[in-house]
Amino acid sequence: MSGSGIDDVHALEPEDFIEEVHSFEHWFEAVEGYLKGLDHGHLPDVAEALLTAEERDRLIATFCSYAVAETAALEASSGLIAIAPNRHAKIFLSTQTVDEGRHVEVMLHRLRELGVPDPEAEVERRAGPSVRNLRKKILQLVEAHEWDAAIFAQNVALETMEYTVFRAHARTADPITRDLLERVLRDERRHIGFGENELGRRIREDKKRRLWLGTVKSELDSLVLQTFEEAMEEIGVPRWDRPSLGRDYLETVNRLGLV
Ligand SMILES: [Fe+2]
Ligand SMILES: [Fe+2]
């Protein structure tokens, strides 16, 4: 899917949206278009930038946290297939599972490119506490078969946060990291579109569900915000220059009618 913002998918008519966003065929064509000819998620002929020891270390810590967020999405999206209430959602989640598997792999490979000999051990050691807690919370919702809450936690809260963080990071990142993140962002935008569409429809059908999701959102808010701040610290974005996660998150939540 081409375009420059989360809103792209909302420009589609509802039936076109369902067909486009939920189709395996569409997904395959889309990813083939922007992943062909890459080396572990980025263009093969981009030279590694000269990084200071401190910049490299900061980047390693950042990718460790990204790997945890992507692993959460891989585990949750695959677990959600079994409890998805309709075929469209199951097929979409099968494509998201593959996207997230790719994201985990490229994040770990980036660590290796940065000189980390054992990326998984490094992730264990260095990933931030908030992103670990968010992973735990999302997986609890999946295990409890809380479809609406888990889709909200993963496809709205986690994905919007990743979208905002990756976009902010890509603006100042070294060329390899920027190329990698820009390609991951295209997938995350599609994942958010699915979450909003799925929840928007279900909320319209059931007022009680909207109230329940409002409660879930309130419980998740502080964890999402902490994870965002943790990521901004790791990237080294000064406080005054931090993009507003609140803006992207609130826009989504407002569109869903959650307060
Ligand atoms: Fe992802
Ligand atoms: Fe995602």
GROMACS .gro file of C-alpha atoms and ligand atoms in nm:
model
  261
    1MET     CA    1   0.000   0.000   0.000
    2SER     CA    2   0.148   0.333  -0.097
    3GLY     CA    3   0.091   0.671   0.066
    4SER     CA    4   0.216   0.875   0.353
    5GLY     CA    5  -0.005   0.829   0.656
    6ILE     CA    6  -0.226   0.606   0.865
    7ASP     CA    7  -0.526   0.775   0.706
    8ASP     CA    8  -0.464   0.629   0.358
    9VAL     CA    9  -0.670   0.319   0.424
   10HIS     CA   10  -0.960   0.528   0.556
   11ALA     CA   11  -1.005   0.690   0.217
   12LEU     CA   12  -1.129   0.357   0.079
   13GLU     CA   13  -1.496   0.262   0.058
   14PRO     CA   14  -1.578   0.006   0.333
   15GLU     CA   15  -1.618  -0.288   0.091
   16ASP     CA   16  -1.299  -0.202  -0.097
   17PHE     CA   17  -1.124  -0.172   0.237
   18ILE     CA   18  -1.230  -0.521   0.344
   19GLU     CA   19  -1.115  -0.670   0.014
   20GLU     CA   20  -0.788  -0.477  -0.002
   21VAL     CA   21  -0.672  -0.495   0.356
   22HIS     CA   22  -0.785  -0.852   0.430
   23SER     CA   23  -0.674  -1.019   0.110
   24PHE     CA   24  -0.374  -1.254   0.102
   25GLU     CA   25  -0.341  -1.179  -0.270
   26HIS     CA   26  -0.323  -0.804  -0.207
   27TRP     CA   27  -0.074  -0.851   0.076
   28PHE     CA   28   0.154  -1.065  -0.137
   29GLU     CA   29   0.159  -0.812  -0.422
   30ALA     CA   30   0.219  -0.525  -0.179
   31VAL     CA   31   0.514  -0.680   0.003
   32GLU     CA   32   0.668  -0.816  -0.315
   33GLY     CA   33   0.674  -0.458  -0.442
   34TYR     CA   34   0.881  -0.322  -0.158
   35LEU     CA   35   1.078  -0.621  -0.031
   36LYS     CA   36   1.221  -0.768  -0.351
   37GLY     CA   37   1.599  -0.763  -0.384
   38LEU     CA   38   1.670  -0.669  -0.023
   39ASP     CA   39   1.932  -0.799   0.217
   40HIS     CA   40   1.764  -0.863   0.554
   41GLY     CA   41   1.509  -0.586   0.518
   42HIS     CA   42   1.723  -0.313   0.363
   43LEU     CA   43   1.885  -0.229   0.030
   44PRO     CA   44   2.206  -0.435  -0.010
   45ASP     CA   45   2.427  -0.157  -0.144
   46VAL     CA   46   2.391   0.096   0.140
   47ALA     CA   47   2.719   0.152   0.329
   48GLU     CA   48   2.722   0.137   0.709
   49ALA     CA   49   2.750   0.488   0.854
   50LEU     CA   50   3.042   0.576   1.078
   51LEU     CA   51   2.896   0.562   1.428
   52THR     CA   52   3.063   0.662   1.751
   53ALA     CA   53   3.081   0.392   2.021
   54GLU     CA   54   2.802   0.571   2.209
   55GLU     CA   55   2.577   0.600   1.901
   56ARG     CA   56   2.630   0.233   1.822
   57ASP     CA   57   2.551   0.130   2.178
   58ARG     CA   58   2.235   0.340   2.181
   59LEU     CA   59   2.125   0.189   1.851
   60ILE     CA   60   2.185  -0.162   1.985
   61ALA     CA   61   1.968  -0.092   2.292
   62THR     CA   62   1.697   0.049   2.064
   63PHE     CA   63   1.695  -0.255   1.836
   64CYS     CA   64   1.680  -0.484   2.142
   65SER     CA   65   1.353  -0.315   2.244
   66TYR     CA   66   1.223  -0.322   1.886
   67ALA     CA   67   1.290  -0.696   1.876
   68VAL     CA   68   1.074  -0.745   2.188
   69ALA     CA   69   0.788  -0.537   2.042
   70GLU     CA   70   0.804  -0.732   1.716
   71THR     CA   71   0.818  -1.066   1.898
   72ALA     CA   72   0.507  -0.963   2.094
   73ALA     CA   73   0.330  -0.890   1.765
   74LEU     CA   74   0.447  -1.219   1.612
   75GLU     CA   75   0.327  -1.425   1.909
   76ALA     CA   76   0.000  -1.235   1.945
   77SER     CA   77  -0.098  -1.220   1.578
   78SER     CA   78  -0.036  -1.593   1.534
   79GLY     CA   79  -0.226  -1.674   1.857
   80LEU     CA   80  -0.520  -1.461   1.751
   81ILE     CA   81  -0.584  -1.663   1.433
   82ALA     CA   82  -0.743  -1.942   1.639
   83ILE     CA   83  -0.994  -1.710   1.806
   84ALA     CA   84  -1.065  -1.474   1.515
   85PRO     CA   85  -1.442  -1.451   1.468
   86ASN     CA   86  -1.442  -1.445   1.087
   87ARG     CA   87  -1.253  -1.564   0.782
   88HIS     CA   88  -1.136  -1.216   0.676
   89ALA     CA   89  -0.970  -1.164   1.013
   90LYS     CA   90  -0.804  -1.510   1.007
   91ILE     CA   91  -0.659  -1.446   0.661
   92PHE     CA   92  -0.542  -1.098   0.753
   93LEU     CA   93  -0.374  -1.229   1.068
   94SER     CA   94  -0.196  -1.496   0.864
   95THR     CA   95  -0.037  -1.213   0.662
   96GLN     CA   96   0.040  -1.012   0.974
   97THR     CA   97   0.208  -1.317   1.128
   98VAL     CA   98   0.443  -1.338   0.829
   99ASP     CA   99   0.509  -0.961   0.843
  100GLU     CA  100   0.595  -0.980   1.213
  101GLY     CA  101   0.819  -1.285   1.161
  102ARG     CA  102   1.008  -1.080   0.903
  103HIS     CA  103   1.027  -0.783   1.142
  104VAL     CA  104   1.174  -0.997   1.422
  105GLU     CA  105   1.430  -1.139   1.183
  106VAL     CA  106   1.544  -0.804   1.040
  107MET     CA  107   1.567  -0.645   1.385
  108LEU     CA  108   1.788  -0.931   1.509
  109HIS     CA  109   1.996  -0.920   1.192
  110ARG     CA  110   2.048  -0.545   1.232
  111LEU     CA  111   2.196  -0.621   1.576
  112ARG     CA  112   2.439  -0.863   1.414
  113GLU     CA  113   2.535  -0.597   1.156
  114LEU     CA  114   2.607  -0.363   1.448
  115GLY     CA  115   2.856  -0.613   1.586
  116VAL     CA  116   2.645  -0.803   1.840
  117PRO     CA  117   2.764  -1.166   1.835
  118ASP     CA  118   2.453  -1.315   2.005
  119PRO     CA  119   2.152  -1.090   1.928
  120GLU     CA  120   1.897  -1.295   2.125
  121ALA     CA  121   2.109  -1.291   2.441
  122GLU     CA  122   2.157  -0.915   2.393
  123VAL     CA  123   1.779  -0.865   2.363
  124GLU     CA  124   1.732  -1.063   2.687
  125ARG     CA  125   1.984  -0.840   2.860
  126ARG     CA  126   1.904  -0.497   2.722
  127ALA     CA  127   1.542  -0.460   2.610
  128GLY     CA  128   1.354  -0.198   2.812
  129PRO     CA  129   1.126  -0.300   3.103
  130SER     CA  130   0.815  -0.122   2.969
  131VAL     CA  131   0.817  -0.294   2.632
  132ARG     CA  132   0.858  -0.630   2.811
  133ASN     CA  133   0.555  -0.550   3.027
  134LEU     CA  134   0.352  -0.449   2.724
  135ARG     CA  135   0.439  -0.780   2.558
  136LYS     CA  136   0.326  -0.968   2.869
  137LYS     CA  137  -0.002  -0.777   2.884
  138ILE     CA  138  -0.086  -0.837   2.516
  139LEU     CA  139  -0.012  -1.209   2.544
  140GLN     CA  140  -0.231  -1.235   2.856
  141LEU     CA  141  -0.523  -1.092   2.659
  142VAL     CA  142  -0.464  -1.339   2.375
  143GLU     CA  143  -0.441  -1.631   2.616
  144ALA     CA  144  -0.766  -1.517   2.782
  145HIS     CA  145  -0.931  -1.520   2.435
  146GLU     CA  146  -1.027  -1.153   2.473
  147TRP     CA  147  -1.055  -1.085   2.099
  148ASP     CA  148  -1.156  -0.718   2.109
  149ALA     CA  149  -0.916  -0.624   2.389
  150ALA     CA  150  -0.625  -0.813   2.232
  151ILE     CA  151  -0.685  -0.655   1.890
  152PHE     CA  152  -0.701  -0.315   2.057
  153ALA     CA  153  -0.379  -0.379   2.253
  154GLN     CA  154  -0.190  -0.513   1.954
  155ASN     CA  155  -0.331  -0.354   1.638
  156VAL     CA  156  -0.416  -0.015   1.784
  157ALA     CA  157  -0.198   0.054   2.092
  158LEU     CA  158   0.123  -0.137   2.010
  159GLU     CA  159   0.110  -0.070   1.636
  160THR     CA  160   0.035   0.303   1.672
  161MET     CA  161   0.324   0.331   1.915
  162GLU     CA  162   0.559   0.145   1.679
  163TYR     CA  163   0.438   0.356   1.388
  164THR     CA  164   0.511   0.681   1.573
  165VAL     CA  165   0.847   0.564   1.711
  166PHE     CA  166   0.978   0.411   1.385
  167ARG     CA  167   0.876   0.721   1.189
  168ALA     CA  168   1.052   0.951   1.439
  169HIS     CA  169   1.361   0.729   1.443
  170ALA     CA  170   1.376   0.699   1.061
  171ARG     CA  171   1.402   1.079   1.034
  172THR     CA  172   1.739   1.091   1.211
  173ALA     CA  173   1.869   0.734   1.165
  174ASP     CA  174   2.172   0.611   0.973
  175PRO     CA  175   2.086   0.515   0.610
  176ILE     CA  176   2.056   0.137   0.668
  177THR     CA  177   1.833   0.177   0.974
  178ARG     CA  178   1.620   0.435   0.793
  179ASP     CA  179   1.566   0.210   0.489
  180LEU     CA  180   1.480  -0.087   0.711
  181LEU     CA  181   1.234   0.110   0.927
  182GLU     CA  182   1.061   0.271   0.630
  183ARG     CA  183   0.983  -0.073   0.489
  184VAL     CA  184   0.861  -0.202   0.826
  185LEU     CA  185   0.639   0.108   0.857
  186ARG     CA  186   0.446   0.012   0.544
  187ASP     CA  187   0.345  -0.313   0.714
  188GLU     CA  188   0.259  -0.147   1.045
  189ARG     CA  189   0.028   0.097   0.869
  190ARG     CA  190  -0.165  -0.196   0.723
  191HIS     CA  191  -0.186  -0.364   1.066
  192ILE     CA  192  -0.334  -0.050   1.221
  193GLY     CA  193  -0.587  -0.027   0.938
  194PHE     CA  194  -0.705  -0.379   1.010
  195GLY     CA  195  -0.739  -0.314   1.384
  196GLU     CA  196  -0.941   0.000   1.337
  197ASN     CA  197  -1.169  -0.157   1.080
  198GLU     CA  198  -1.231  -0.472   1.282
  199LEU     CA  199  -1.296  -0.289   1.609
  200GLY     CA  200  -1.489  -0.003   1.448
  201ARG     CA  201  -1.739  -0.247   1.301
  202ARG     CA  202  -1.777  -0.447   1.622
  203ILE     CA  203  -1.818  -0.136   1.836
  204ARG     CA  204  -2.093  -0.005   1.611
  205GLU     CA  205  -2.275  -0.335   1.650
  206ASP     CA  206  -2.254  -0.345   2.031
  207LYS     CA  207  -2.254  -0.052   2.273
  208LYS     CA  208  -2.145  -0.265   2.569
  209ARG     CA  209  -1.837  -0.364   2.375
  210ARG     CA  210  -1.744   0.003   2.327
  211LEU     CA  211  -1.769   0.066   2.701
  212TRP     CA  212  -1.557  -0.242   2.777
  213LEU     CA  213  -1.293  -0.135   2.526
  214GLY     CA  214  -1.288   0.211   2.683
  215THR     CA  215  -1.191   0.042   3.011
  216VAL     CA  216  -0.923  -0.167   2.841
  217LYS     CA  217  -0.785   0.148   2.679
  218SER     CA  218  -0.765   0.333   3.013
  219GLU     CA  219  -0.577   0.040   3.166
  220LEU     CA  220  -0.329   0.030   2.877
  221ASP     CA  221  -0.272   0.405   2.841
  222SER     CA  222   0.004   0.445   3.098
  223LEU     CA  223   0.190   0.132   2.982
  224VAL     CA  224   0.177   0.247   2.619
  225LEU     CA  225   0.299   0.593   2.717
  226GLN     CA  226   0.583   0.453   2.932
  227THR     CA  227   0.694   0.228   2.645
  228PHE     CA  228   0.690   0.524   2.408
  229GLU     CA  229   0.897   0.740   2.644
  230GLU     CA  230   1.141   0.452   2.696
  231ALA     CA  231   1.187   0.423   2.317
  232MET     CA  232   1.235   0.800   2.278
  233GLU     CA  233   1.505   0.789   2.549
  234GLU     CA  234   1.681   0.502   2.373
  235ILE     CA  235   1.673   0.676   2.035
  236GLY     CA  236   1.798   0.993   2.205
  237VAL     CA  237   1.519   1.227   2.091
  238PRO     CA  238   1.525   1.539   2.310
  239ARG     CA  239   1.207   1.587   2.512
  240TRP     CA  240   1.111   1.909   2.329
  241ASP     CA  241   1.140   1.739   1.990
  242ARG     CA  242   0.940   1.426   2.066
  243PRO     CA  243   0.651   1.366   1.831
  244SER     CA  244   0.323   1.333   2.004
  245LEU     CA  245   0.228   0.969   2.043
  246GLY     CA  246  -0.082   1.116   2.200
  247ARG     CA  247  -0.178   1.273   1.869
  248ASP     CA  248  -0.167   0.951   1.661
  249TYR     CA  249  -0.312   0.741   1.943
  250LEU     CA  250  -0.590   0.988   2.026
  251GLU     CA  251  -0.685   1.030   1.662
  252THR     CA  252  -0.729   0.653   1.634
  253VAL     CA  253  -0.913   0.625   1.963
  254ASN     CA  254  -1.142   0.915   1.866
  255ARG     CA  255  -1.222   0.755   1.531
  256LEU     CA  256  -1.321   0.443   1.722
  257GLY     CA  257  -1.537   0.648   1.959
  258LEU     CA  258  -1.344   0.537   2.269
  259VAL     CA  259  -1.280   0.787   2.546
  260FE      FE  260   0.590  -0.533   1.326
  261FE      FE  261   0.276  -0.486   1.312
   0.00000   0.00000   0.00000
